Amino acid sequence: MDENRFQMRQCHDEVCRFRFPAPVAATAVDCPRCGGPTERAIEFAGRGAPAQQPNSTVVLEALLDNIRSIYNVGAMLRTADGAGLRRLHLCGITATPDHPKVAKTALGAQEAVPWVGYANALDAADSLRQQGYELWGLESGPRAESLFAVQTLPQKVPLVLVVGNEVAGIDPALLERCSRVLAIPMHGVKGSLNAAVAFGIAVYHLHYGVPA
């Protein structure tokens, strides 16, 4: 289908030579860099979904509390879909998939990932724990251990990864409800990564990097 095929186009100007992708149906496309004419260089198929399955049999979900950036939420939805998370619990100001701007970064994943919305993350955490879930926080601090020190995952209870606000972090009362706290090692001048980036590293490591 055309929506899964693309073309690389290249600027005619030998000084510019800008090369970029475009939909396969596009014909007269001006160069985004210099405005000159371009030509089709090659047509190719878009990305396909890999067949690899998670290494672990663990059931993994995530609780996103007061994520302020709609674009981070969209990216997290796309990551949740790709990593095979069962459900997202969206709390506080975290935008839900029915927000029109979420689709810009979720790119369709907002239609595929099951989710539940809560006004209060503590209510969500208490309900999940009563249902037998185990909560792990993704946060730095005195309780934190390296994400990459995780050797095993709980096999008999579902696991929820908790991620907090980009600036304030996880609500301390919510963090107290987490049985384990994980942090991503940082070696630069910054003390943390973008929330969506950190979320992606953590869920892929937990679902694919830890042996069953």
PDB file of C-alpha atoms in Angstrom:
ATOM      1  CA  MET A   1       0.000   0.000   0.000  1.00  0.00           C
ATOM      2  CA  ASP A   2       1.165   3.543  -0.792  1.00  0.00           C
ATOM      3  CA  GLU A   3       1.083   4.632   2.857  1.00  0.00           C
ATOM      4  CA  ASN A   4       3.850   2.104   3.549  1.00  0.00           C
ATOM      5  CA  ARG A   5       6.071   3.176   0.655  1.00  0.00           C
ATOM      6  CA  PHE A   6       8.314   6.205   0.371  1.00  0.00           C
ATOM      7  CA  GLN A   7      10.799   7.819  -1.974  1.00  0.00           C
ATOM      8  CA  MET A   8      14.092   9.567  -1.416  1.00  0.00           C
ATOM      9  CA  ARG A   9      14.274  12.826  -3.340  1.00  0.00           C
ATOM     10  CA  GLN A  10      17.400  14.842  -4.097  1.00  0.00           C
ATOM     11  CA  CYS A  11      17.872  18.484  -5.034  1.00  0.00           C
ATOM     12  CA  HIS A  12      19.013  19.166  -8.598  1.00  0.00           C
ATOM     13  CA  ASP A  13      21.369  21.915  -7.451  1.00  0.00           C
ATOM     14  CA  GLU A  14      24.864  20.402  -7.237  1.00  0.00           C
ATOM     15  CA  VAL A  15      25.826  22.854  -4.513  1.00  0.00           C
ATOM     16  CA  CYS A  16      22.777  22.022  -2.366  1.00  0.00           C
ATOM     17  CA  ARG A  17      22.281  18.268  -3.052  1.00  0.00           C
ATOM     18  CA  PHE A  18      19.774  18.062  -0.176  1.00  0.00           C
ATOM     19  CA  ARG A  19      18.369  14.535   0.140  1.00  0.00           C
ATOM     20  CA  PHE A  20      15.160  13.765   2.048  1.00  0.00           C
ATOM     21  CA  PRO A  21      12.238  11.300   2.228  1.00  0.00           C
ATOM     22  CA  ALA A  22       8.770  12.019   0.820  1.00  0.00           C
ATOM     23  CA  PRO A  23       5.540  10.059   0.306  1.00  0.00           C
ATOM     24  CA  VAL A  24       5.727   7.786  -2.735  1.00  0.00           C
ATOM     25  CA  ALA A  25       2.865   9.621  -4.452  1.00  0.00           C
ATOM     26  CA  ALA A  26       4.597  13.024  -4.299  1.00  0.00           C
ATOM     27  CA  THR A  27       5.733  14.352  -7.680  1.00  0.00           C
ATOM     28  CA  ALA A  28       6.772  18.011  -7.941  1.00  0.00           C
ATOM     29  CA  VAL A  29       8.440  18.495  -4.549  1.00  0.00           C
ATOM     30  CA  ASP A  30      10.543  21.590  -3.935  1.00  0.00           C
ATOM     31  CA  CYS A  31      13.755  21.313  -1.956  1.00  0.00           C
ATOM     32  CA  PRO A  32      13.094  22.180   1.720  1.00  0.00           C
ATOM     33  CA  ARG A  33      16.569  23.704   1.938  1.00  0.00           C
ATOM     34  CA  CYS A  34      16.966  25.924  -1.143  1.00  0.00           C
ATOM     35  CA  GLY A  35      13.505  25.803  -2.740  1.00  0.00           C
ATOM     36  CA  GLY A  36      14.787  24.372  -6.010  1.00  0.00           C
ATOM     37  CA  PRO A  37      13.424  21.394  -7.960  1.00  0.00           C
ATOM     38  CA  THR A  38      14.103  17.839  -6.824  1.00  0.00           C
ATOM     39  CA  GLU A  39      14.011  14.427  -8.435  1.00  0.00           C
ATOM     40  CA  ARG A  40      13.072  10.975  -7.228  1.00  0.00           C
ATOM     41  CA  ALA A  41      16.209   9.012  -6.382  1.00  0.00           C
ATOM     42  CA  ILE A  42      14.817   5.728  -5.114  1.00  0.00           C
ATOM     43  CA  GLU A  43      11.543   4.218  -3.901  1.00  0.00           C
ATOM     44  CA  PHE A  44      11.459   1.948  -0.866  1.00  0.00           C
ATOM     45  CA  ALA A  45       9.184   0.244   1.641  1.00  0.00           C
ATOM     46  CA  GLY A  46       8.653   1.809   5.045  1.00  0.00           C
ATOM     47  CA  ARG A  47       9.585   0.242   8.324  1.00  0.00           C
ATOM     48  CA  GLY A  48       8.054  -3.087   9.247  1.00  0.00           C
ATOM     49  CA  ALA A  49       7.339  -4.424  12.713  1.00  0.00           C
ATOM     50  CA  PRO A  50       9.972  -6.836  14.099  1.00  0.00           C
ATOM     51  CA  ALA A  51       8.810 -10.272  15.193  1.00  0.00           C
ATOM     52  CA  GLN A  52      10.892 -10.433  18.380  1.00  0.00           C
ATOM     53  CA  GLN A  53       8.938 -11.200  21.541  1.00  0.00           C
ATOM     54  CA  PRO A  54       9.756 -10.132  25.106  1.00  0.00           C
ATOM     55  CA  ASN A  55      12.252 -12.367  26.902  1.00  0.00           C
ATOM     56  CA  SER A  56      10.196 -12.316  30.066  1.00  0.00           C
ATOM     57  CA  THR A  57       6.757 -13.661  30.825  1.00  0.00           C
ATOM     58  CA  VAL A  58       6.166 -10.783  33.241  1.00  0.00           C
ATOM     59  CA  VAL A  59       3.044  -8.682  32.802  1.00  0.00           C
ATOM     60  CA  LEU A  60       4.264  -5.079  32.567  1.00  0.00           C
ATOM     61  CA  GLU A  61       2.150  -1.928  32.830  1.00  0.00           C
ATOM     62  CA  ALA A  62       3.038   1.687  33.627  1.00  0.00           C
ATOM     63  CA  LEU A  63       1.658   4.511  35.732  1.00  0.00           C
ATOM     64  CA  LEU A  64       2.378   8.005  34.408  1.00  0.00           C
ATOM     65  CA  ASP A  65       1.762  10.650  37.063  1.00  0.00           C
ATOM     66  CA  ASN A  66       1.467  14.333  36.154  1.00  0.00           C
ATOM     67  CA  ILE A  67       3.473  14.186  32.930  1.00  0.00           C
ATOM     68  CA  ARG A  68       3.239  17.807  31.827  1.00  0.00           C
ATOM     69  CA  SER A  69       4.351  17.471  28.183  1.00  0.00           C
ATOM     70  CA  ILE A  70       1.696  16.191  25.799  1.00  0.00           C
ATOM     71  CA  TYR A  71       4.461  15.200  23.409  1.00  0.00           C
ATOM     72  CA  ASN A  72       6.148  13.111  26.089  1.00  0.00           C
ATOM     73  CA  VAL A  73       2.824  11.353  26.657  1.00  0.00           C
ATOM     74  CA  GLY A  74       2.537  10.635  22.931  1.00  0.00           C
ATOM     75  CA  ALA A  75       6.065   9.265  22.822  1.00  0.00           C
ATOM     76  CA  MET A  76       5.379   7.102  25.875  1.00  0.00           C
ATOM     77  CA  LEU A  77       2.247   5.702  24.249  1.00  0.00           C
ATOM     78  CA  ARG A  78       4.235   4.780  21.170  1.00  0.00           C
ATOM     79  CA  THR A  79       6.906   3.156  23.338  1.00  0.00           C
ATOM     80  CA  ALA A  80       4.275   1.293  25.361  1.00  0.00           C
ATOM     81  CA  ASP A  81       2.812  -0.097  22.158  1.00  0.00           C
ATOM     82  CA  GLY A  82       6.204  -1.103  20.778  1.00  0.00           C
ATOM     83  CA  ALA A  83       7.400  -2.697  24.004  1.00  0.00           C
ATOM     84  CA  GLY A  84       4.190  -4.647  24.542  1.00  0.00           C
ATOM     85  CA  LEU A  85       2.931  -3.032  27.745  1.00  0.00           C
ATOM     86  CA  ARG A  86      -0.486  -4.319  28.718  1.00  0.00           C
ATOM     87  CA  ARG A  87      -1.958  -1.033  29.966  1.00  0.00           C
ATOM     88  CA  LEU A  88      -1.156   2.546  30.948  1.00  0.00           C
ATOM     89  CA  HIS A  89      -2.517   4.266  34.062  1.00  0.00           C
ATOM     90  CA  LEU A  90      -2.641   8.011  33.350  1.00  0.00           C
ATOM     91  CA  CYS A  91      -2.862  10.209  36.438  1.00  0.00           C
ATOM     92  CA  GLY A  92      -3.190  13.878  37.341  1.00  0.00           C
ATOM     93  CA  ILE A  93      -2.393  16.288  34.511  1.00  0.00           C
ATOM     94  CA  THR A  94      -1.096  13.530  32.216  1.00  0.00           C
ATOM     95  CA  ALA A  95      -2.908  13.938  28.887  1.00  0.00           C
ATOM     96  CA  THR A  96      -5.065  11.014  27.820  1.00  0.00           C
ATOM     97  CA  PRO A  97      -5.099   9.548  24.281  1.00  0.00           C
ATOM     98  CA  ASP A  98      -8.292  11.410  23.424  1.00  0.00           C
ATOM     99  CA  HIS A  99      -6.363  14.713  23.557  1.00  0.00           C
ATOM    100  CA  PRO A 100      -5.962  15.871  19.920  1.00  0.00           C
ATOM    101  CA  LYS A 101      -2.272  16.764  20.286  1.00  0.00           C
ATOM    102  CA  VAL A 102      -1.257  13.340  21.610  1.00  0.00           C
ATOM    103  CA  ALA A 103      -1.548  11.838  18.123  1.00  0.00           C
ATOM    104  CA  LYS A 104       1.293  14.035  16.819  1.00  0.00           C
ATOM    105  CA  THR A 105       3.913  11.892  18.564  1.00  0.00           C
ATOM    106  CA  ALA A 106       1.905   8.729  19.283  1.00  0.00           C
ATOM    107  CA  LEU A 107       1.395   8.188  15.528  1.00  0.00           C
ATOM    108  CA  GLY A 108      -1.535   5.833  15.953  1.00  0.00           C
ATOM    109  CA  ALA A 109      -0.372   4.096  19.125  1.00  0.00           C
ATOM    110  CA  GLN A 110      -2.944   6.094  21.097  1.00  0.00           C
ATOM    111  CA  GLU A 111      -5.592   3.903  19.449  1.00  0.00           C
ATOM    112  CA  ALA A 112      -3.839   0.644  20.314  1.00  0.00           C
ATOM    113  CA  VAL A 113      -2.731   0.921  23.943  1.00  0.00           C
ATOM    114  CA  PRO A 114      -5.372   0.280  26.651  1.00  0.00           C
ATOM    115  CA  TRP A 115      -5.427   2.976  29.314  1.00  0.00           C
ATOM    116  CA  VAL A 116      -7.240   4.101  32.451  1.00  0.00           C
ATOM    117  CA  GLY A 117      -7.396   7.681  33.712  1.00  0.00           C
ATOM    118  CA  TYR A 118      -7.230   8.782  37.361  1.00  0.00           C
ATOM    119  CA  ALA A 119      -7.435  12.211  38.983  1.00  0.00           C
ATOM    120  CA  ASN A 120      -5.242  11.031  41.874  1.00  0.00           C
ATOM    121  CA  ALA A 121      -2.224   8.740  41.451  1.00  0.00           C
ATOM    122  CA  LEU A 122      -2.385   7.592  45.079  1.00  0.00           C
ATOM    123  CA  ASP A 123      -5.885   6.247  44.485  1.00  0.00           C
ATOM    124  CA  ALA A 124      -4.597   4.446  41.401  1.00  0.00           C
ATOM    125  CA  ALA A 125      -1.606   2.997  43.269  1.00  0.00           C
ATOM    126  CA  ASP A 126      -3.719   1.815  46.206  1.00  0.00           C
ATOM    127  CA  SER A 127      -6.212   0.177  43.878  1.00  0.00           C
ATOM    128  CA  LEU A 128      -3.471  -1.558  41.901  1.00  0.00           C
ATOM    129  CA  ARG A 129      -1.764  -2.867  45.013  1.00  0.00           C
ATOM    130  CA  GLN A 130      -5.076  -4.199  46.309  1.00  0.00           C
ATOM    131  CA  GLN A 131      -5.402  -6.080  43.020  1.00  0.00           C
ATOM    132  CA  GLY A 132      -2.008  -7.690  43.552  1.00  0.00           C
ATOM    133  CA  TYR A 133       0.191  -5.459  41.424  1.00  0.00           C
ATOM    134  CA  GLU A 134       3.766  -4.630  42.411  1.00  0.00           C
ATOM    135  CA  LEU A 135       4.907  -1.028  41.827  1.00  0.00           C
ATOM    136  CA  TRP A 136       8.455  -0.057  40.864  1.00  0.00           C
ATOM    137  CA  GLY A 137       9.421   3.607  40.636  1.00  0.00           C
ATOM    138  CA  LEU A 138      11.741   5.106  38.020  1.00  0.00           C
ATOM    139  CA  GLU A 139      13.447   7.812  40.052  1.00  0.00           C
ATOM    140  CA  SER A 140      16.811   8.909  41.449  1.00  0.00           C
ATOM    141  CA  GLY A 141      17.404   9.302  45.166  1.00  0.00           C
ATOM    142  CA  PRO A 142      18.705   7.442  48.205  1.00  0.00           C
ATOM    143  CA  ARG A 143      16.506   4.370  47.625  1.00  0.00           C
ATOM    144  CA  ALA A 144      17.413   4.035  43.976  1.00  0.00           C
ATOM    145  CA  GLU A 145      19.449   1.200  42.490  1.00  0.00           C
ATOM    146  CA  SER A 146      20.641   0.955  38.920  1.00  0.00           C
ATOM    147  CA  LEU A 147      18.040  -0.175  36.409  1.00  0.00           C
ATOM    148  CA  PHE A 148      20.692  -2.451  34.950  1.00  0.00           C
ATOM    149  CA  ALA A 149      21.223  -4.208  38.273  1.00  0.00           C
ATOM    150  CA  VAL A 150      17.811  -5.862  37.883  1.00  0.00           C
ATOM    151  CA  GLN A 151      18.476  -9.572  37.467  1.00  0.00           C
ATOM    152  CA  THR A 152      14.990 -11.029  37.816  1.00  0.00           C
ATOM    153  CA  LEU A 153      11.412  -9.869  37.483  1.00  0.00           C
ATOM    154  CA  PRO A 154       8.339 -10.868  39.488  1.00  0.00           C
ATOM    155  CA  GLN A 155       6.710 -13.747  37.628  1.00  0.00           C
ATOM    156  CA  LYS A 156       3.582 -14.315  39.690  1.00  0.00           C
ATOM    157  CA  VAL A 157       2.349 -10.731  40.047  1.00  0.00           C
ATOM    158  CA  PRO A 158       1.873  -8.008  37.429  1.00  0.00           C
ATOM    159  CA  LEU A 159       4.424  -5.193  37.541  1.00  0.00           C
ATOM    160  CA  VAL A 160       3.706  -1.455  37.174  1.00  0.00           C
ATOM    161  CA  LEU A 161       6.538   0.973  36.364  1.00  0.00           C
ATOM    162  CA  VAL A 162       5.833   4.384  37.917  1.00  0.00           C
ATOM    163  CA  VAL A 163       7.100   7.557  36.198  1.00  0.00           C
ATOM    164  CA  GLY A 164       6.581  11.019  37.650  1.00  0.00           C
ATOM    165  CA  ASN A 165       6.575  14.668  36.616  1.00  0.00           C
ATOM    166  CA  GLU A 166       9.444  15.845  34.406  1.00  0.00           C
ATOM    167  CA  VAL A 167      10.581  18.480  36.918  1.00  0.00           C
ATOM    168  CA  ALA A 168       9.256  17.454  40.344  1.00  0.00           C
ATOM    169  CA  GLY A 169       9.693  13.705  39.894  1.00  0.00           C
ATOM    170  CA  ILE A 170       7.494  11.099  41.546  1.00  0.00           C
ATOM    171  CA  ASP A 171       5.164  12.282  44.308  1.00  0.00           C
ATOM    172  CA  PRO A 172       6.915  11.200  47.574  1.00  0.00           C
ATOM    173  CA  ALA A 173       3.725   9.535  48.826  1.00  0.00           C
ATOM    174  CA  LEU A 174       3.502   7.597  45.579  1.00  0.00           C
ATOM    175  CA  LEU A 175       7.160   6.633  45.794  1.00  0.00           C
ATOM    176  CA  GLU A 176       6.529   5.195  49.261  1.00  0.00           C
ATOM    177  CA  ARG A 177       4.071   2.799  47.664  1.00  0.00           C
ATOM    178  CA  CYS A 178       6.778   1.465  45.333  1.00  0.00           C
ATOM    179  CA  SER A 179       8.498  -1.688  46.536  1.00  0.00           C
ATOM    180  CA  ARG A 180      11.577  -0.945  44.448  1.00  0.00           C
ATOM    181  CA  VAL A 181      13.105   2.231  42.983  1.00  0.00           C
ATOM    182  CA  LEU A 182      15.252   2.150  39.849  1.00  0.00           C
ATOM    183  CA  ALA A 183      17.462   4.838  38.324  1.00  0.00           C
ATOM    184  CA  ILE A 184      19.282   5.141  35.005  1.00  0.00           C
ATOM    185  CA  PRO A 185      23.007   5.834  35.543  1.00  0.00           C
ATOM    186  CA  MET A 186      24.035   9.337  34.490  1.00  0.00           C
ATOM    187  CA  HIS A 187      27.597  10.368  33.641  1.00  0.00           C
ATOM    188  CA  GLY A 188      27.115  13.854  32.192  1.00  0.00           C
ATOM    189  CA  VAL A 189      26.380  17.249  33.689  1.00  0.00           C
ATOM    190  CA  LYS A 190      22.635  16.582  33.826  1.00  0.00           C
ATOM    191  CA  GLY A 191      21.101  14.491  36.570  1.00  0.00           C
ATOM    192  CA  SER A 192      18.348  12.918  34.510  1.00  0.00           C
ATOM    193  CA  LEU A 193      17.103  12.162  31.003  1.00  0.00           C
ATOM    194  CA  ASN A 194      13.963  13.355  29.264  1.00  0.00           C
ATOM    195  CA  ALA A 195      11.026  11.483  30.821  1.00  0.00           C
ATOM    196  CA  ALA A 196       9.961   9.804  27.590  1.00  0.00           C
ATOM    197  CA  VAL A 197      13.546   8.731  26.821  1.00  0.00           C
ATOM    198  CA  ALA A 198      14.027   7.332  30.326  1.00  0.00           C
ATOM    199  CA  PHE A 199      10.684   5.535  30.085  1.00  0.00           C
ATOM    200  CA  GLY A 200      11.733   3.926  26.820  1.00  0.00           C
ATOM    201  CA  ILE A 201      15.048   2.715  28.196  1.00  0.00           C
ATOM    202  CA  ALA A 202      13.398   1.292  31.296  1.00  0.00           C
ATOM    203  CA  VAL A 203      10.489  -0.563  29.715  1.00  0.00           C
ATOM    204  CA  TYR A 204      12.609  -2.078  26.968  1.00  0.00           C
ATOM    205  CA  HIS A 205      15.226  -3.211  29.461  1.00  0.00           C
ATOM    206  CA  LEU A 206      12.609  -4.742  31.752  1.00  0.00           C
ATOM    207  CA  HIS A 207      10.704  -6.438  28.956  1.00  0.00           C
ATOM    208  CA  TYR A 208      13.577  -7.514  26.723  1.00  0.00           C
ATOM    209  CA  GLY A 209      16.838  -7.196  28.632  1.00  0.00           C
ATOM    210  CA  VAL A 210      16.124  -9.184  31.781  1.00  0.00           C
ATOM    211  CA  PRO A 211      16.173 -12.996  31.339  1.00  0.00           C
ATOM    212  CA  ALA A 212      12.932 -14.843  31.937  1.00  0.00           C
TER     213      ALA A 212
END
